[in-house]
């Protein structure tokens, strides 16, 4: 199904899983890819499944003695379920907060969809394609994953893949072109059947900008009126 483009000014909705209690920090340390011990400023991280597939990109912040895991509202329920599944004999509580007052005060990382696309940052549509952390690009990987902290769920496969050079079959890419259909044709024109295709599309400055998933055999470059970029280096039409 072709993704319909949205205005670049479309607002993003954020929720938070608030973790409280004497073992809140140690619990999250075992569930997040980033080190949150002694956290004193917002920090990006990922929540993974045991097989290392990304559940959600999150930003963790400390608030009034609690830890708030801020994430796109569309990923809130599945992330809460995933964290709850591994909360075994731990002295902490998890609460999903959709209060506009709380979430607005936490200031979601991106105010609009256009900001997220310009930052080449994965959201709910990208996560739905079943990518691993390395499939999100080196920049996102370095911002969200610590390779020196203690164990966390999904760590073994992430570490093994990194040690082997991290060549994954599917990766997040950015592209721009005259239409979503034209970009979709490029993204799906190379490689086997799989999660390839446009995931998020916006209209900006008379062009279509997208995030999407491409097979590793599809190189960055120009394909007629469509320009395909690696997310680590793609310029934005807004820049």
PDB file of C-alpha atoms in Angstrom:
ATOM      1  CA  UNK A   1       0.000   0.000   0.000  1.00  0.00           C
ATOM      2  CA  UNK A   2       1.341   3.410  -0.985  1.00  0.00           C
ATOM      3  CA  UNK A   3       1.913   5.763   1.960  1.00  0.00           C
ATOM      4  CA  UNK A   4       0.033   9.058   1.635  1.00  0.00           C
ATOM      5  CA  UNK A   5       2.164  12.178   2.173  1.00  0.00           C
ATOM      6  CA  UNK A   6       1.380  14.359   5.175  1.00  0.00           C
ATOM      7  CA  UNK A   7       2.100  18.053   5.742  1.00  0.00           C
ATOM      8  CA  UNK A   8       5.562  18.668   7.157  1.00  0.00           C
ATOM      9  CA  UNK A   9       3.860  20.644   9.939  1.00  0.00           C
ATOM     10  CA  UNK A  10       1.820  17.644  11.168  1.00  0.00           C
ATOM     11  CA  UNK A  11       2.213  17.475  14.943  1.00  0.00           C
ATOM     12  CA  UNK A  12       3.693  14.403  16.590  1.00  0.00           C
ATOM     13  CA  UNK A  13       1.979  12.992  19.683  1.00  0.00           C
ATOM     14  CA  UNK A  14       4.129  11.725  22.538  1.00  0.00           C
ATOM     15  CA  UNK A  15       3.542   9.486  25.537  1.00  0.00           C
ATOM     16  CA  UNK A  16       5.742   8.393  28.413  1.00  0.00           C
ATOM     17  CA  UNK A  17       6.246   5.173  30.324  1.00  0.00           C
ATOM     18  CA  UNK A  18       7.111   6.439  33.798  1.00  0.00           C
ATOM     19  CA  UNK A  19       9.258   4.047  35.836  1.00  0.00           C
ATOM     20  CA  UNK A  20       9.370   4.626  39.588  1.00  0.00           C
ATOM     21  CA  UNK A  21      10.627   2.797  42.652  1.00  0.00           C
ATOM     22  CA  UNK A  22      13.961   1.914  44.272  1.00  0.00           C
ATOM     23  CA  UNK A  23      15.007  -0.391  41.420  1.00  0.00           C
ATOM     24  CA  UNK A  24      13.734   1.722  38.531  1.00  0.00           C
ATOM     25  CA  UNK A  25      17.211   2.604  37.289  1.00  0.00           C
ATOM     26  CA  UNK A  26      18.596  -0.932  37.455  1.00  0.00           C
ATOM     27  CA  UNK A  27      15.484  -2.316  35.747  1.00  0.00           C
ATOM     28  CA  UNK A  28      15.754   0.086  32.818  1.00  0.00           C
ATOM     29  CA  UNK A  29      19.486  -0.543  32.562  1.00  0.00           C
ATOM     30  CA  UNK A  30      18.665  -4.161  31.776  1.00  0.00           C
ATOM     31  CA  UNK A  31      16.003  -3.262  29.212  1.00  0.00           C
ATOM     32  CA  UNK A  32      17.450  -0.323  27.272  1.00  0.00           C
ATOM     33  CA  UNK A  33      20.368  -0.259  24.855  1.00  0.00           C
ATOM     34  CA  UNK A  34      21.796   2.940  26.344  1.00  0.00           C
ATOM     35  CA  UNK A  35      23.358   3.480  29.768  1.00  0.00           C
ATOM     36  CA  UNK A  36      20.916   5.335  32.037  1.00  0.00           C
ATOM     37  CA  UNK A  37      22.750   4.943  35.360  1.00  0.00           C
ATOM     38  CA  UNK A  38      23.185   8.387  36.898  1.00  0.00           C
ATOM     39  CA  UNK A  39      21.229   9.969  34.053  1.00  0.00           C
ATOM     40  CA  UNK A  40      21.287  13.773  34.348  1.00  0.00           C
ATOM     41  CA  UNK A  41      20.087  14.824  30.876  1.00  0.00           C
ATOM     42  CA  UNK A  42      17.773  13.339  28.222  1.00  0.00           C
ATOM     43  CA  UNK A  43      19.363  10.421  26.398  1.00  0.00           C
ATOM     44  CA  UNK A  44      18.269   8.468  23.326  1.00  0.00           C
ATOM     45  CA  UNK A  45      17.940   4.706  23.575  1.00  0.00           C
ATOM     46  CA  UNK A  46      16.120   1.747  22.038  1.00  0.00           C
ATOM     47  CA  UNK A  47      13.812  -0.905  23.423  1.00  0.00           C
ATOM     48  CA  UNK A  48      14.467  -4.245  21.709  1.00  0.00           C
ATOM     49  CA  UNK A  49      12.865  -7.636  21.479  1.00  0.00           C
ATOM     50  CA  UNK A  50      15.065 -10.580  22.546  1.00  0.00           C
ATOM     51  CA  UNK A  51      15.833 -11.221  18.848  1.00  0.00           C
ATOM     52  CA  UNK A  52      17.178  -7.617  18.640  1.00  0.00           C
ATOM     53  CA  UNK A  53      14.337  -6.203  16.514  1.00  0.00           C
ATOM     54  CA  UNK A  54      13.568  -2.618  17.490  1.00  0.00           C
ATOM     55  CA  UNK A  55      10.376  -2.108  19.498  1.00  0.00           C
ATOM     56  CA  UNK A  56      10.747   1.654  19.879  1.00  0.00           C
ATOM     57  CA  UNK A  57      13.248   4.506  19.780  1.00  0.00           C
ATOM     58  CA  UNK A  58      12.870   6.319  23.109  1.00  0.00           C
ATOM     59  CA  UNK A  59      14.291   9.288  24.922  1.00  0.00           C
ATOM     60  CA  UNK A  60      14.877   8.746  28.629  1.00  0.00           C
ATOM     61  CA  UNK A  61      14.777  11.624  31.078  1.00  0.00           C
ATOM     62  CA  UNK A  62      14.748  11.941  34.859  1.00  0.00           C
ATOM     63  CA  UNK A  63      11.755  13.719  36.366  1.00  0.00           C
ATOM     64  CA  UNK A  64      11.086  14.257  40.066  1.00  0.00           C
ATOM     65  CA  UNK A  65      13.015  11.149  41.073  1.00  0.00           C
ATOM     66  CA  UNK A  66      11.373   8.991  38.398  1.00  0.00           C
ATOM     67  CA  UNK A  67      12.573   7.942  34.958  1.00  0.00           C
ATOM     68  CA  UNK A  68      10.346   8.808  32.014  1.00  0.00           C
ATOM     69  CA  UNK A  69      10.707   6.830  28.791  1.00  0.00           C
ATOM     70  CA  UNK A  70       9.330   9.255  26.196  1.00  0.00           C
ATOM     71  CA  UNK A  71       8.194   7.817  22.871  1.00  0.00           C
ATOM     72  CA  UNK A  72       5.761   8.290  20.006  1.00  0.00           C
ATOM     73  CA  UNK A  73       2.228   7.649  21.192  1.00  0.00           C
ATOM     74  CA  UNK A  74       1.700   4.987  18.538  1.00  0.00           C
ATOM     75  CA  UNK A  75       4.453   2.876  20.136  1.00  0.00           C
ATOM     76  CA  UNK A  76       3.402   3.359  23.754  1.00  0.00           C
ATOM     77  CA  UNK A  77       1.204   0.305  24.325  1.00  0.00           C
ATOM     78  CA  UNK A  78       3.543  -2.214  22.691  1.00  0.00           C
ATOM     79  CA  UNK A  79       6.522  -0.767  24.565  1.00  0.00           C
ATOM     80  CA  UNK A  80       4.727  -0.908  27.907  1.00  0.00           C
ATOM     81  CA  UNK A  81       3.796  -4.544  27.207  1.00  0.00           C
ATOM     82  CA  UNK A  82       7.378  -5.376  26.258  1.00  0.00           C
ATOM     83  CA  UNK A  83       8.822  -3.773  29.437  1.00  0.00           C
ATOM     84  CA  UNK A  84       6.160  -5.351  31.647  1.00  0.00           C
ATOM     85  CA  UNK A  85       6.978  -8.780  30.236  1.00  0.00           C
ATOM     86  CA  UNK A  86      10.489  -8.571  31.698  1.00  0.00           C
ATOM     87  CA  UNK A  87       9.590  -6.921  35.023  1.00  0.00           C
ATOM     88  CA  UNK A  88      10.134  -9.952  37.234  1.00  0.00           C
ATOM     89  CA  UNK A  89      10.625  -9.572  40.990  1.00  0.00           C
ATOM     90  CA  UNK A  90      11.785  -5.976  40.571  1.00  0.00           C
ATOM     91  CA  UNK A  91      10.880  -3.191  42.997  1.00  0.00           C
ATOM     92  CA  UNK A  92       9.591  -0.695  40.464  1.00  0.00           C
ATOM     93  CA  UNK A  93       6.304   0.344  38.887  1.00  0.00           C
ATOM     94  CA  UNK A  94       5.473   1.144  35.260  1.00  0.00           C
ATOM     95  CA  UNK A  95       2.808   3.666  34.325  1.00  0.00           C
ATOM     96  CA  UNK A  96       1.781   4.761  30.847  1.00  0.00           C
ATOM     97  CA  UNK A  97       1.127   8.490  30.861  1.00  0.00           C
ATOM     98  CA  UNK A  98      -0.777  10.217  28.083  1.00  0.00           C
ATOM     99  CA  UNK A  99      -1.450  13.352  30.091  1.00  0.00           C
ATOM    100  CA  UNK A 100      -0.854  16.308  27.803  1.00  0.00           C
ATOM    101  CA  UNK A 101       0.481  18.318  30.728  1.00  0.00           C
ATOM    102  CA  UNK A 102       3.115  15.731  31.608  1.00  0.00           C
ATOM    103  CA  UNK A 103       4.115  14.830  28.069  1.00  0.00           C
ATOM    104  CA  UNK A 104       4.237  18.449  26.898  1.00  0.00           C
ATOM    105  CA  UNK A 105       6.406  19.327  29.880  1.00  0.00           C
ATOM    106  CA  UNK A 106       8.760  16.526  28.828  1.00  0.00           C
ATOM    107  CA  UNK A 107       8.946  18.091  25.352  1.00  0.00           C
ATOM    108  CA  UNK A 108       8.950  15.270  22.823  1.00  0.00           C
ATOM    109  CA  UNK A 109      12.181  15.135  20.828  1.00  0.00           C
ATOM    110  CA  UNK A 110      10.471  16.382  17.635  1.00  0.00           C
ATOM    111  CA  UNK A 111       7.492  18.714  17.495  1.00  0.00           C
ATOM    112  CA  UNK A 112       6.468  17.909  13.920  1.00  0.00           C
ATOM    113  CA  UNK A 113       6.716  15.094  11.417  1.00  0.00           C
ATOM    114  CA  UNK A 114       8.826  17.353   9.226  1.00  0.00           C
ATOM    115  CA  UNK A 115      11.411  17.699  11.990  1.00  0.00           C
ATOM    116  CA  UNK A 116      11.675  13.933  12.369  1.00  0.00           C
ATOM    117  CA  UNK A 117      12.044  13.350   8.632  1.00  0.00           C
ATOM    118  CA  UNK A 118      14.662  16.105   8.356  1.00  0.00           C
ATOM    119  CA  UNK A 119      16.593  14.443  11.192  1.00  0.00           C
ATOM    120  CA  UNK A 120      16.335  11.023   9.455  1.00  0.00           C
ATOM    121  CA  UNK A 121      15.134   9.609  12.756  1.00  0.00           C
ATOM    122  CA  UNK A 122      13.059   6.402  12.884  1.00  0.00           C
ATOM    123  CA  UNK A 123       9.519   6.445  14.223  1.00  0.00           C
ATOM    124  CA  UNK A 124       6.583   4.075  14.458  1.00  0.00           C
ATOM    125  CA  UNK A 125       6.250   3.424  10.679  1.00  0.00           C
ATOM    126  CA  UNK A 126       9.933   2.520  10.379  1.00  0.00           C
ATOM    127  CA  UNK A 127       9.905   0.266  13.446  1.00  0.00           C
ATOM    128  CA  UNK A 128       6.923  -1.584  11.982  1.00  0.00           C
ATOM    129  CA  UNK A 129       9.173  -2.882   9.174  1.00  0.00           C
ATOM    130  CA  UNK A 130      11.149  -5.062  11.592  1.00  0.00           C
ATOM    131  CA  UNK A 131      14.602  -3.454  11.556  1.00  0.00           C
ATOM    132  CA  UNK A 132      17.524  -4.127  13.878  1.00  0.00           C
ATOM    133  CA  UNK A 133      19.555  -1.274  15.439  1.00  0.00           C
ATOM    134  CA  UNK A 134      22.223  -1.535  12.733  1.00  0.00           C
ATOM    135  CA  UNK A 135      19.541  -1.142  10.088  1.00  0.00           C
ATOM    136  CA  UNK A 136      18.799   2.361  11.405  1.00  0.00           C
ATOM    137  CA  UNK A 137      22.188   3.722  10.344  1.00  0.00           C
ATOM    138  CA  UNK A 138      25.449   4.334  12.158  1.00  0.00           C
ATOM    139  CA  UNK A 139      24.444   7.774  13.462  1.00  0.00           C
ATOM    140  CA  UNK A 140      21.304   6.471  15.170  1.00  0.00           C
ATOM    141  CA  UNK A 141      23.190   3.413  16.400  1.00  0.00           C
ATOM    142  CA  UNK A 142      25.893   5.501  18.063  1.00  0.00           C
ATOM    143  CA  UNK A 143      23.310   7.795  19.659  1.00  0.00           C
ATOM    144  CA  UNK A 144      21.180   4.997  21.084  1.00  0.00           C
ATOM    145  CA  UNK A 145      23.389   1.973  21.806  1.00  0.00           C
ATOM    146  CA  UNK A 146      26.185   1.590  24.349  1.00  0.00           C
ATOM    147  CA  UNK A 147      28.669  -1.188  23.619  1.00  0.00           C
ATOM    148  CA  UNK A 148      30.341  -0.821  27.026  1.00  0.00           C
ATOM    149  CA  UNK A 149      27.403  -1.021  29.462  1.00  0.00           C
ATOM    150  CA  UNK A 150      26.114  -4.168  31.126  1.00  0.00           C
ATOM    151  CA  UNK A 151      23.685  -6.669  29.666  1.00  0.00           C
ATOM    152  CA  UNK A 152      20.306  -5.725  28.235  1.00  0.00           C
ATOM    153  CA  UNK A 153      17.612  -7.626  26.388  1.00  0.00           C
ATOM    154  CA  UNK A 154      18.726  -8.202  22.791  1.00  0.00           C
ATOM    155  CA  UNK A 155      22.364  -7.331  23.491  1.00  0.00           C
ATOM    156  CA  UNK A 156      23.931 -10.609  22.397  1.00  0.00           C
ATOM    157  CA  UNK A 157      22.729 -10.376  18.805  1.00  0.00           C
ATOM    158  CA  UNK A 158      23.498  -6.652  18.553  1.00  0.00           C
ATOM    159  CA  UNK A 159      27.047  -7.183  19.802  1.00  0.00           C
ATOM    160  CA  UNK A 160      27.616 -10.175  17.548  1.00  0.00           C
ATOM    161  CA  UNK A 161      26.401  -8.295  14.477  1.00  0.00           C
ATOM    162  CA  UNK A 162      28.599  -5.301  15.270  1.00  0.00           C
ATOM    163  CA  UNK A 163      31.645  -7.536  15.697  1.00  0.00           C
ATOM    164  CA  UNK A 164      31.006  -9.074  12.274  1.00  0.00           C
ATOM    165  CA  UNK A 165      30.851  -5.765  10.439  1.00  0.00           C
ATOM    166  CA  UNK A 166      27.116  -5.110  10.717  1.00  0.00           C
ATOM    167  CA  UNK A 167      26.159  -5.780   7.104  1.00  0.00           C
ATOM    168  CA  UNK A 168      22.378  -6.050   7.334  1.00  0.00           C
ATOM    169  CA  UNK A 169      20.046  -6.879   4.432  1.00  0.00           C
ATOM    170  CA  UNK A 170      17.599  -4.031   5.090  1.00  0.00           C
ATOM    171  CA  UNK A 171      18.351  -0.456   6.081  1.00  0.00           C
ATOM    172  CA  UNK A 172      16.651   2.865   6.681  1.00  0.00           C
ATOM    173  CA  UNK A 173      17.128   5.381   3.859  1.00  0.00           C
ATOM    174  CA  UNK A 174      15.950   8.883   2.948  1.00  0.00           C
ATOM    175  CA  UNK A 175      14.766  10.009  -0.463  1.00  0.00           C
ATOM    176  CA  UNK A 176      13.102  12.863  -2.275  1.00  0.00           C
ATOM    177  CA  UNK A 177      11.274  13.020  -5.571  1.00  0.00           C
ATOM    178  CA  UNK A 178       8.193  14.211  -7.432  1.00  0.00           C
ATOM    179  CA  UNK A 179       5.777  11.691  -5.886  1.00  0.00           C
ATOM    180  CA  UNK A 180       5.526   8.896  -3.353  1.00  0.00           C
ATOM    181  CA  UNK A 181       4.792   6.483  -6.200  1.00  0.00           C
ATOM    182  CA  UNK A 182       8.039   7.363  -7.983  1.00  0.00           C
ATOM    183  CA  UNK A 183      10.081   6.885  -4.811  1.00  0.00           C
ATOM    184  CA  UNK A 184       8.273   3.650  -3.950  1.00  0.00           C
ATOM    185  CA  UNK A 185       9.161   2.261  -7.375  1.00  0.00           C
ATOM    186  CA  UNK A 186      12.856   2.918  -6.729  1.00  0.00           C
ATOM    187  CA  UNK A 187      12.853   1.416  -3.226  1.00  0.00           C
ATOM    188  CA  UNK A 188      11.039  -1.729  -4.347  1.00  0.00           C
ATOM    189  CA  UNK A 189      12.949  -2.132  -7.595  1.00  0.00           C
ATOM    190  CA  UNK A 190      15.969  -3.915  -6.133  1.00  0.00           C
ATOM    191  CA  UNK A 191      16.349  -6.886  -3.816  1.00  0.00           C
ATOM    192  CA  UNK A 192      14.043  -9.700  -2.696  1.00  0.00           C
ATOM    193  CA  UNK A 193      10.561  -9.313  -1.294  1.00  0.00           C
ATOM    194  CA  UNK A 194      10.698  -7.915   2.211  1.00  0.00           C
ATOM    195  CA  UNK A 195      10.104  -4.785   4.289  1.00  0.00           C
ATOM    196  CA  UNK A 196      11.245  -2.442   1.492  1.00  0.00           C
ATOM    197  CA  UNK A 197       9.286   0.666   0.551  1.00  0.00           C
ATOM    198  CA  UNK A 198       8.284   4.141   1.730  1.00  0.00           C
ATOM    199  CA  UNK A 199       7.417   4.315   5.432  1.00  0.00           C
ATOM    200  CA  UNK A 200       6.908   8.047   6.090  1.00  0.00           C
ATOM    201  CA  UNK A 201       6.248  10.773   3.514  1.00  0.00           C
ATOM    202  CA  UNK A 202       5.834  14.532   3.782  1.00  0.00           C
ATOM    203  CA  UNK A 203       5.275  17.384   1.355  1.00  0.00           C
ATOM    204  CA  UNK A 204       7.754  20.236   1.638  1.00  0.00           C
ATOM    205  CA  UNK A 205       8.797  23.011  -0.741  1.00  0.00           C
ATOM    206  CA  UNK A 206       6.940  21.462  -3.661  1.00  0.00           C
ATOM    207  CA  UNK A 207       8.646  18.071  -3.322  1.00  0.00           C
ATOM    208  CA  UNK A 208       8.072  14.798  -1.524  1.00  0.00           C
ATOM    209  CA  UNK A 209      10.547  13.769   1.174  1.00  0.00           C
ATOM    210  CA  UNK A 210      10.423  10.296   2.640  1.00  0.00           C
ATOM    211  CA  UNK A 211      11.978   7.823   4.976  1.00  0.00           C
ATOM    212  CA  UNK A 212      11.872   4.247   3.814  1.00  0.00           C
ATOM    213  CA  UNK A 213      13.508   0.848   3.818  1.00  0.00           C
ATOM    214  CA  UNK A 214      15.766  -0.417   1.037  1.00  0.00           C
ATOM    215  CA  UNK A 215      17.724  -3.590   0.378  1.00  0.00           C
ATOM    216  CA  UNK A 216      21.497  -3.383   0.695  1.00  0.00           C
ATOM    217  CA  UNK A 217      21.861  -3.950  -3.062  1.00  0.00           C
ATOM    218  CA  UNK A 218      20.159  -0.597  -3.767  1.00  0.00           C
ATOM    219  CA  UNK A 219      22.886   2.040  -3.601  1.00  0.00           C
ATOM    220  CA  UNK A 220      22.407   5.699  -2.768  1.00  0.00           C
ATOM    221  CA  UNK A 221      22.291   7.871  -5.857  1.00  0.00           C
ATOM    222  CA  UNK A 222      20.013   9.446  -8.427  1.00  0.00           C
ATOM    223  CA  UNK A 223      17.353   7.405 -10.191  1.00  0.00           C
ATOM    224  CA  UNK A 224      15.728   9.711 -12.708  1.00  0.00           C
ATOM    225  CA  UNK A 225      13.844  12.338 -10.697  1.00  0.00           C
ATOM    226  CA  UNK A 226      14.329  10.428  -7.437  1.00  0.00           C
ATOM    227  CA  UNK A 227      17.345  11.005  -5.191  1.00  0.00           C
ATOM    228  CA  UNK A 228      18.194   8.301  -2.661  1.00  0.00           C
ATOM    229  CA  UNK A 229      20.413   8.998   0.357  1.00  0.00           C
ATOM    230  CA  UNK A 230      21.919   7.103   3.244  1.00  0.00           C
ATOM    231  CA  UNK A 231      20.352   8.426   6.449  1.00  0.00           C
ATOM    232  CA  UNK A 232      23.760   9.268   7.890  1.00  0.00           C
ATOM    233  CA  UNK A 233      24.475  11.850   5.205  1.00  0.00           C
ATOM    234  CA  UNK A 234      21.253  12.814   3.428  1.00  0.00           C
ATOM    235  CA  UNK A 235      20.683  16.542   2.891  1.00  0.00           C
ATOM    236  CA  UNK A 236      17.172  17.861   3.452  1.00  0.00           C
ATOM    237  CA  UNK A 237      15.159  19.891   0.987  1.00  0.00           C
ATOM    238  CA  UNK A 238      14.493  22.219   3.905  1.00  0.00           C
ATOM    239  CA  UNK A 239      18.197  22.888   4.467  1.00  0.00           C
TER     240      UNK A 239
END
